[in-house]
Tab-separated table of N, CA, C and O in Angstrom:
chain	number	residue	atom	x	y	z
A	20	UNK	N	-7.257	21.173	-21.472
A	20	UNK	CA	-5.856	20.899	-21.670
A	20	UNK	C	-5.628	19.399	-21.494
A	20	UNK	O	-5.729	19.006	-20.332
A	21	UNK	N	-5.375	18.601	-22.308
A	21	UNK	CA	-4.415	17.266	-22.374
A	21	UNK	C	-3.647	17.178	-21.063
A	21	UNK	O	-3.241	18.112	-20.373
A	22	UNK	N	-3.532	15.900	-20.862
A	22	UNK	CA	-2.851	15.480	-19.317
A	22	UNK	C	-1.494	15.320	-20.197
A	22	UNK	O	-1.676	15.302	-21.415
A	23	UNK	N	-0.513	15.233	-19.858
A	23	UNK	CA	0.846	15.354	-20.685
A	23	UNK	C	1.079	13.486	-19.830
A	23	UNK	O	1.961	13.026	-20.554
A	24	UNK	N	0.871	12.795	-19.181
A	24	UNK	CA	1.054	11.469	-19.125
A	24	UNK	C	0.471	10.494	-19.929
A	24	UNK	O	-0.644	11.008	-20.025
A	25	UNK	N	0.406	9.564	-20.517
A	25	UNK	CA	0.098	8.605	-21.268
A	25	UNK	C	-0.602	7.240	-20.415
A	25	UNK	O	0.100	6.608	-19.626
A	26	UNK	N	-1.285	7.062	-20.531
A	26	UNK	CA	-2.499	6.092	-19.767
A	26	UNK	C	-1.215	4.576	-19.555
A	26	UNK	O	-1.071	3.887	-18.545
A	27	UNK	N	-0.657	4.490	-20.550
A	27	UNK	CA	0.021	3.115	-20.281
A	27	UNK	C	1.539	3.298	-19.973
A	27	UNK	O	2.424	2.455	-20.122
A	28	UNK	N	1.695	5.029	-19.348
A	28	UNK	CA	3.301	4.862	-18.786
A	28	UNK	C	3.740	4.487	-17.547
A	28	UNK	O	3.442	5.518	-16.943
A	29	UNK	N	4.078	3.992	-16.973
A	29	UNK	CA	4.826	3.152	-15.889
A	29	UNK	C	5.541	4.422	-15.053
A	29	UNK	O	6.582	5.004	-15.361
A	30	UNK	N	4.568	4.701	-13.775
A	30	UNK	CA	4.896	5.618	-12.717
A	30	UNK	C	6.151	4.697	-12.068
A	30	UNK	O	6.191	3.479	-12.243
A	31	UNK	N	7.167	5.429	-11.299
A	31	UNK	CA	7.789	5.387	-10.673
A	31	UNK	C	7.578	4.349	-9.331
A	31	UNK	O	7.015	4.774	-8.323
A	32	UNK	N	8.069	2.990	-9.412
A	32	UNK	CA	8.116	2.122	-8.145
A	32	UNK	C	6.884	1.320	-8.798
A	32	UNK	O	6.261	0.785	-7.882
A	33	UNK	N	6.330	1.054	-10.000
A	33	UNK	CA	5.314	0.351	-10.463
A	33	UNK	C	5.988	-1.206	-10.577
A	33	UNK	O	5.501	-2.268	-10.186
A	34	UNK	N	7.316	-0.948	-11.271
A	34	UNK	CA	8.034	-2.465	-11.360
A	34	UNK	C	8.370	-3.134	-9.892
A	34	UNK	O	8.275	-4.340	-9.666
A	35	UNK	N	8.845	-1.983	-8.782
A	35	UNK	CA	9.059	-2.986	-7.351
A	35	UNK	C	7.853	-3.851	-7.097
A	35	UNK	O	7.719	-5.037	-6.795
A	36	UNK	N	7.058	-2.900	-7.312
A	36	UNK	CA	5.297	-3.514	-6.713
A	36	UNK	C	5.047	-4.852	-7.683
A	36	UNK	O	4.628	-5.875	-7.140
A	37	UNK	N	5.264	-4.842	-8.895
A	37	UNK	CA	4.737	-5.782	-9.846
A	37	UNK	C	6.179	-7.030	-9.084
A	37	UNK	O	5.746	-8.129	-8.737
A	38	UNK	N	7.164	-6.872	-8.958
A	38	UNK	CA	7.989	-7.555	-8.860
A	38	UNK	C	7.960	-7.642	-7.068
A	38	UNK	O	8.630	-8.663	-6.908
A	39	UNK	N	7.711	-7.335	-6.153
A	39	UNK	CA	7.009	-7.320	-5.052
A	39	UNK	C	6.089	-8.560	-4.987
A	39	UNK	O	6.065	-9.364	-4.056
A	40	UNK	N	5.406	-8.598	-6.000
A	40	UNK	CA	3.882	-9.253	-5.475
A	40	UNK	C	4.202	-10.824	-6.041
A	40	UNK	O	3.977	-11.973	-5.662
A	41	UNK	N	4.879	-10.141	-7.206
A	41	UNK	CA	5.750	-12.088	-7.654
A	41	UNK	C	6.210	-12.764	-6.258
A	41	UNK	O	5.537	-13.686	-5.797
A	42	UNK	N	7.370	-12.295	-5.587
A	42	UNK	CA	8.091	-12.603	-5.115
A	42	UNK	C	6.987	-13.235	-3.606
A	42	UNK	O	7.094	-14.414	-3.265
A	43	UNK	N	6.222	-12.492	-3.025
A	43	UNK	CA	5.400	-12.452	-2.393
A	43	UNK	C	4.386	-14.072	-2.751
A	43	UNK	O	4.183	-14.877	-1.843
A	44	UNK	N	3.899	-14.284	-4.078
A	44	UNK	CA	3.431	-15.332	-4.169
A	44	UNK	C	4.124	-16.548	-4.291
A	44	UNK	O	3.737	-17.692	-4.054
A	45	UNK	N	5.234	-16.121	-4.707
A	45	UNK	CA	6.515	-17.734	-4.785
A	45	UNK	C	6.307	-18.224	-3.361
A	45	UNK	O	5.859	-19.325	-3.042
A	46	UNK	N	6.718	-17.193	-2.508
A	46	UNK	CA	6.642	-17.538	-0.479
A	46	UNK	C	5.570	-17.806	-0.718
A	46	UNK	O	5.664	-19.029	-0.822
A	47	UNK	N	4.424	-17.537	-0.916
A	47	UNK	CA	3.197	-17.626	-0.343
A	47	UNK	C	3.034	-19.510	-0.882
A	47	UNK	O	2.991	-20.468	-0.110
A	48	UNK	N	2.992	-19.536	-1.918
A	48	UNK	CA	3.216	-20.925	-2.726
A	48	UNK	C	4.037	-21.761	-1.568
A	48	UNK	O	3.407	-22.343	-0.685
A	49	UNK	N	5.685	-21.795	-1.623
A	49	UNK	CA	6.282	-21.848	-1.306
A	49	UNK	C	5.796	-22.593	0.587
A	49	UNK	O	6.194	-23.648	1.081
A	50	UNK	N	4.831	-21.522	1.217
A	50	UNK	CA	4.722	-22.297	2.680
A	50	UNK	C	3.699	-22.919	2.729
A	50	UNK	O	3.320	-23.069	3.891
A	51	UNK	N	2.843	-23.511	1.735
A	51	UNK	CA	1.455	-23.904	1.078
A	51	UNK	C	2.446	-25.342	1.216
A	51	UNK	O	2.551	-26.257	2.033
A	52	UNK	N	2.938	-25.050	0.226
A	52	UNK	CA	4.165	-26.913	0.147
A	52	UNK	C	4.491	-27.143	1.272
A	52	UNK	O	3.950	-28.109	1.810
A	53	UNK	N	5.247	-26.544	1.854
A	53	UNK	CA	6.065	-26.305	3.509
A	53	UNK	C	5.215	-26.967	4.115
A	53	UNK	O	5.527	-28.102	4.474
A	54	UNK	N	3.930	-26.463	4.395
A	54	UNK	CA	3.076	-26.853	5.563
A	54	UNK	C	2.402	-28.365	5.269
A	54	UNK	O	2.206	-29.276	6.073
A	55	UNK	N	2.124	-28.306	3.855
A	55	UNK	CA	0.931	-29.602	3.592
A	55	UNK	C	1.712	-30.759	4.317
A	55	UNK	O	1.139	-30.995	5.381
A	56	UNK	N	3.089	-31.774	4.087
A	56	UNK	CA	3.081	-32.543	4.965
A	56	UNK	C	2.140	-32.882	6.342
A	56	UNK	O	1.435	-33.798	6.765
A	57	UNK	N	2.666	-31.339	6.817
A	57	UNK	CA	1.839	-31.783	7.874
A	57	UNK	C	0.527	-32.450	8.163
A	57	UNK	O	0.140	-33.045	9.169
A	58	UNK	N	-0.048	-32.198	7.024
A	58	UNK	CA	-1.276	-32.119	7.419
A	58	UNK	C	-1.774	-34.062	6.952
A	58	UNK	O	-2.536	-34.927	7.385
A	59	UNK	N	-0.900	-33.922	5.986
A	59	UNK	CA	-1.201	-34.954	4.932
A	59	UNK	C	-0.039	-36.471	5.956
A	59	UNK	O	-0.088	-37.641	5.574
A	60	UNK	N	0.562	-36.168	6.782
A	60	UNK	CA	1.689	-37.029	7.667
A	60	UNK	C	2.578	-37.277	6.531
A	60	UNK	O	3.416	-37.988	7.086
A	61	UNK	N	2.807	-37.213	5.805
A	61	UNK	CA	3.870	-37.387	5.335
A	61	UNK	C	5.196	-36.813	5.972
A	61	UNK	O	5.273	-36.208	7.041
A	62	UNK	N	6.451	-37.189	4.913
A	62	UNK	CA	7.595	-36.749	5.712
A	62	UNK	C	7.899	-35.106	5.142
A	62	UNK	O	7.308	-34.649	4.164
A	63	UNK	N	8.882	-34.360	5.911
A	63	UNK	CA	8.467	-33.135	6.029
A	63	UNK	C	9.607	-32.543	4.631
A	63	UNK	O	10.497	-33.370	4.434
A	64	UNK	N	9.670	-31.624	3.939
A	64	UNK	CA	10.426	-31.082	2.505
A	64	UNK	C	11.749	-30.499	3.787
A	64	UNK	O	11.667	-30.340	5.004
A	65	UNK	N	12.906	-30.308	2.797
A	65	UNK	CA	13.989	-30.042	3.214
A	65	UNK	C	14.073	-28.978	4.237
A	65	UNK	O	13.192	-28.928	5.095
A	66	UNK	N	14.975	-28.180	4.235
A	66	UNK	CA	15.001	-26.807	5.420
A	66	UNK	C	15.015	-25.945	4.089
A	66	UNK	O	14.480	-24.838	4.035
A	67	UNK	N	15.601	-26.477	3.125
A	67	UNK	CA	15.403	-24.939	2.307
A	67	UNK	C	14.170	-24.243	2.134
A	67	UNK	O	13.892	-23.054	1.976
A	68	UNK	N	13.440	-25.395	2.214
A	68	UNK	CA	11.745	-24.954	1.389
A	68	UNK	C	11.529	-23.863	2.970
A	68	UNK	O	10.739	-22.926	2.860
A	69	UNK	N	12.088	-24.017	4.027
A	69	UNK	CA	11.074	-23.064	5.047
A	69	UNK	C	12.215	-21.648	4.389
A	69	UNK	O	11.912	-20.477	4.161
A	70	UNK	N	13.246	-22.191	4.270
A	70	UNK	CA	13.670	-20.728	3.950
A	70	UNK	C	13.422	-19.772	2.555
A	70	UNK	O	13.780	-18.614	2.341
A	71	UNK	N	12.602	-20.808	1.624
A	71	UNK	CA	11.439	-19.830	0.521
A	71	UNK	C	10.239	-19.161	0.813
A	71	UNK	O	9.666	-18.221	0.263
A	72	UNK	N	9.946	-19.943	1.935
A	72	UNK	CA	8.914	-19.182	2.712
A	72	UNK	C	9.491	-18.142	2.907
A	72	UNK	O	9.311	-17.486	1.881
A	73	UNK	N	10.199	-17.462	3.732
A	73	UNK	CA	10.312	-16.449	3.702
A	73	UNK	C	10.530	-15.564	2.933
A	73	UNK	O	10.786	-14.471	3.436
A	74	UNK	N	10.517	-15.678	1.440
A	74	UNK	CA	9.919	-14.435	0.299
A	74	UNK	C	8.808	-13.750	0.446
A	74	UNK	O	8.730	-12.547	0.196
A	75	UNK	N	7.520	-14.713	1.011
A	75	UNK	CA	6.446	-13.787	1.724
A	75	UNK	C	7.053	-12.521	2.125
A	75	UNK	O	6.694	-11.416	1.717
A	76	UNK	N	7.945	-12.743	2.905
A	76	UNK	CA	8.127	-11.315	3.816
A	76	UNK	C	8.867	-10.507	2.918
A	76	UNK	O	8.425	-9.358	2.922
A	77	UNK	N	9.740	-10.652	2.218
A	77	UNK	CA	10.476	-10.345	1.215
A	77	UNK	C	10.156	-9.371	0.431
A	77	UNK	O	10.470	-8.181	0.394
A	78	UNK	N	9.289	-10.237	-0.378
A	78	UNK	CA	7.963	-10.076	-1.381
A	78	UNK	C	7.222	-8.676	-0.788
A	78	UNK	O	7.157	-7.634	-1.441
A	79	UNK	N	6.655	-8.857	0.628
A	79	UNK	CA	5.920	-7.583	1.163
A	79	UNK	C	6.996	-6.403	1.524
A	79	UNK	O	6.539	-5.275	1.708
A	80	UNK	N	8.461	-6.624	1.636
A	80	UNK	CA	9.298	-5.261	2.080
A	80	UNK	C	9.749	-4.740	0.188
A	80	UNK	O	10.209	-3.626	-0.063
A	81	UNK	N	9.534	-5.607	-0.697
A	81	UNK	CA	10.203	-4.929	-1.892
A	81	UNK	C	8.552	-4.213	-2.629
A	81	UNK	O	8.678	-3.243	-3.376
A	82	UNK	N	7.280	-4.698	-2.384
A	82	UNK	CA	6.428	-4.135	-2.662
A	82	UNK	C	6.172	-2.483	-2.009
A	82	UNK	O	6.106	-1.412	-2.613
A	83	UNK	N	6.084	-2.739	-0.778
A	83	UNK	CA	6.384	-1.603	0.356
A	83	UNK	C	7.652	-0.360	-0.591
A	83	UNK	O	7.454	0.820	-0.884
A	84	UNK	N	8.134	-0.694	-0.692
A	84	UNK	CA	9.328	-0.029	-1.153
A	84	UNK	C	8.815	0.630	-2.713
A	84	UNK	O	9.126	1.738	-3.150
A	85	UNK	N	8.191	-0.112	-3.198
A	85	UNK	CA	7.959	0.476	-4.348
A	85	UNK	C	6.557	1.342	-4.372
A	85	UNK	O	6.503	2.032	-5.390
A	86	UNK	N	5.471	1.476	-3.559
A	86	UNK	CA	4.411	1.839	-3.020
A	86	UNK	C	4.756	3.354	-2.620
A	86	UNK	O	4.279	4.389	-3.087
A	87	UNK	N	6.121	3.115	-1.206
A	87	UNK	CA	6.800	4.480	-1.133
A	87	UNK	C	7.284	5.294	-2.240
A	87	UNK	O	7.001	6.491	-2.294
A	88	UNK	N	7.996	4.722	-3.126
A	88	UNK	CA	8.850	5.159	-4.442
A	88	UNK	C	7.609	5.924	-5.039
A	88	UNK	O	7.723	7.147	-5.121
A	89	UNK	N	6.594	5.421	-5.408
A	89	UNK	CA	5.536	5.661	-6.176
A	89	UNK	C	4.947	6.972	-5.292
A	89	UNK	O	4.976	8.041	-5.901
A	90	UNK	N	4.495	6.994	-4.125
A	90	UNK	CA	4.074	7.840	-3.373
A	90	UNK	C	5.065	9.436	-3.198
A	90	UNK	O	4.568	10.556	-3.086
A	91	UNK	N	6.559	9.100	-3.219
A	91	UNK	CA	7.389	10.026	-2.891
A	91	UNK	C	7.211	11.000	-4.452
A	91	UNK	O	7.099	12.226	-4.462
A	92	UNK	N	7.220	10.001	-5.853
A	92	UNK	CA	7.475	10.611	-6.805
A	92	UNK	C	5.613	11.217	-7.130
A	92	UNK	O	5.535	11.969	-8.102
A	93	UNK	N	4.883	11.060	-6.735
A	93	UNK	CA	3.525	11.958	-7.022
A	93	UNK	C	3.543	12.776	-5.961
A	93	UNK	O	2.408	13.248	-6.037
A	94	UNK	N	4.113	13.344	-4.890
A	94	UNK	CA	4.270	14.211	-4.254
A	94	UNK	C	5.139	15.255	-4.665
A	94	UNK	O	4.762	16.426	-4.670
A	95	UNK	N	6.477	14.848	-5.070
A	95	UNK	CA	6.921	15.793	-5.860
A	95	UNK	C	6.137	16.412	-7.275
A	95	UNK	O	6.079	17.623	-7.486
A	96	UNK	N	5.505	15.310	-8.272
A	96	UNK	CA	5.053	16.163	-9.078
A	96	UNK	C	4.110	17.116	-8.604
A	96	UNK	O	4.066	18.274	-9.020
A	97	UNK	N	3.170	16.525	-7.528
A	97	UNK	CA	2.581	17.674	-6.871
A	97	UNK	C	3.202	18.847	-6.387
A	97	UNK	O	2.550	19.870	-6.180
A	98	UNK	N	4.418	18.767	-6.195
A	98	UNK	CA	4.964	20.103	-5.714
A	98	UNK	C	5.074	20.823	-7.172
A	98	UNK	O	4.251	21.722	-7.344
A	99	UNK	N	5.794	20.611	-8.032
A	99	UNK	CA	6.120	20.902	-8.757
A	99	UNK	C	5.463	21.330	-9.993
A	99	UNK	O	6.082	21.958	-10.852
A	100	UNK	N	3.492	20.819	-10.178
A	100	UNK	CA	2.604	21.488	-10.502
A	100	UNK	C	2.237	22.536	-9.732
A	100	UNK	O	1.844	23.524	-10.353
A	101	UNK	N	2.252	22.590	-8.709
A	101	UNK	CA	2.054	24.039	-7.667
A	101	UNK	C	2.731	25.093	-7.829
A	101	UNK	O	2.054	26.109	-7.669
A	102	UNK	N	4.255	25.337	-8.191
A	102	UNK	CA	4.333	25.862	-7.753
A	102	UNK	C	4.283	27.124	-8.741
A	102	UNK	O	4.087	26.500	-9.784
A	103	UNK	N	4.322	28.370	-9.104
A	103	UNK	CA	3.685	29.727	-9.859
A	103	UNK	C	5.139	29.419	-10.969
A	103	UNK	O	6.280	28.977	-10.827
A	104	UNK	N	4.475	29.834	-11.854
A	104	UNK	CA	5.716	29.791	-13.091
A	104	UNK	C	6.056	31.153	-13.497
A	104	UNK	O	6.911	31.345	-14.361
């Protein structure tokens, strides 16, 4: 029997995660700049730049979120292949 899903359809919470991991590397980028002054003595980037840093964290609660999404909705189809027709 044929799987009735299509190899290139987009499960449920696939876009948080893809859009998760963006957001996640902007911060990640983002405290790469932040920090180098330091290292380099130069003078230090504005206050905003520490507050792009924090998309890191961002980035990891909207991935998280879509990981769950994804997890909640293959549990239901699992229920819902189970159960006797």
């Amino acid at each position: 029997m044929r799987d009735k899903t299509q190899t290139n359809s987009a499960a449920p919470g696939d876009r948080l995660i893809r859009a998760g991991a963006i957001v996640f590397f902007v911060g990640a980028v983002a405290t790469l700049v932040t920090v180098a002054p330091l290292f380099f003595g130069t003078t230090p980037f504005p206050t905003y730049m520490f507050g792009l840093s924090m998309l890191m964290g961002v980035g990891f609660l909207v991935a998280g979120a879509g990981v769950l999404r994804s997890a909640a909705a293959g549990r239901r189809q699992a229920r819902a292949g189970s159960q006797p027709s």
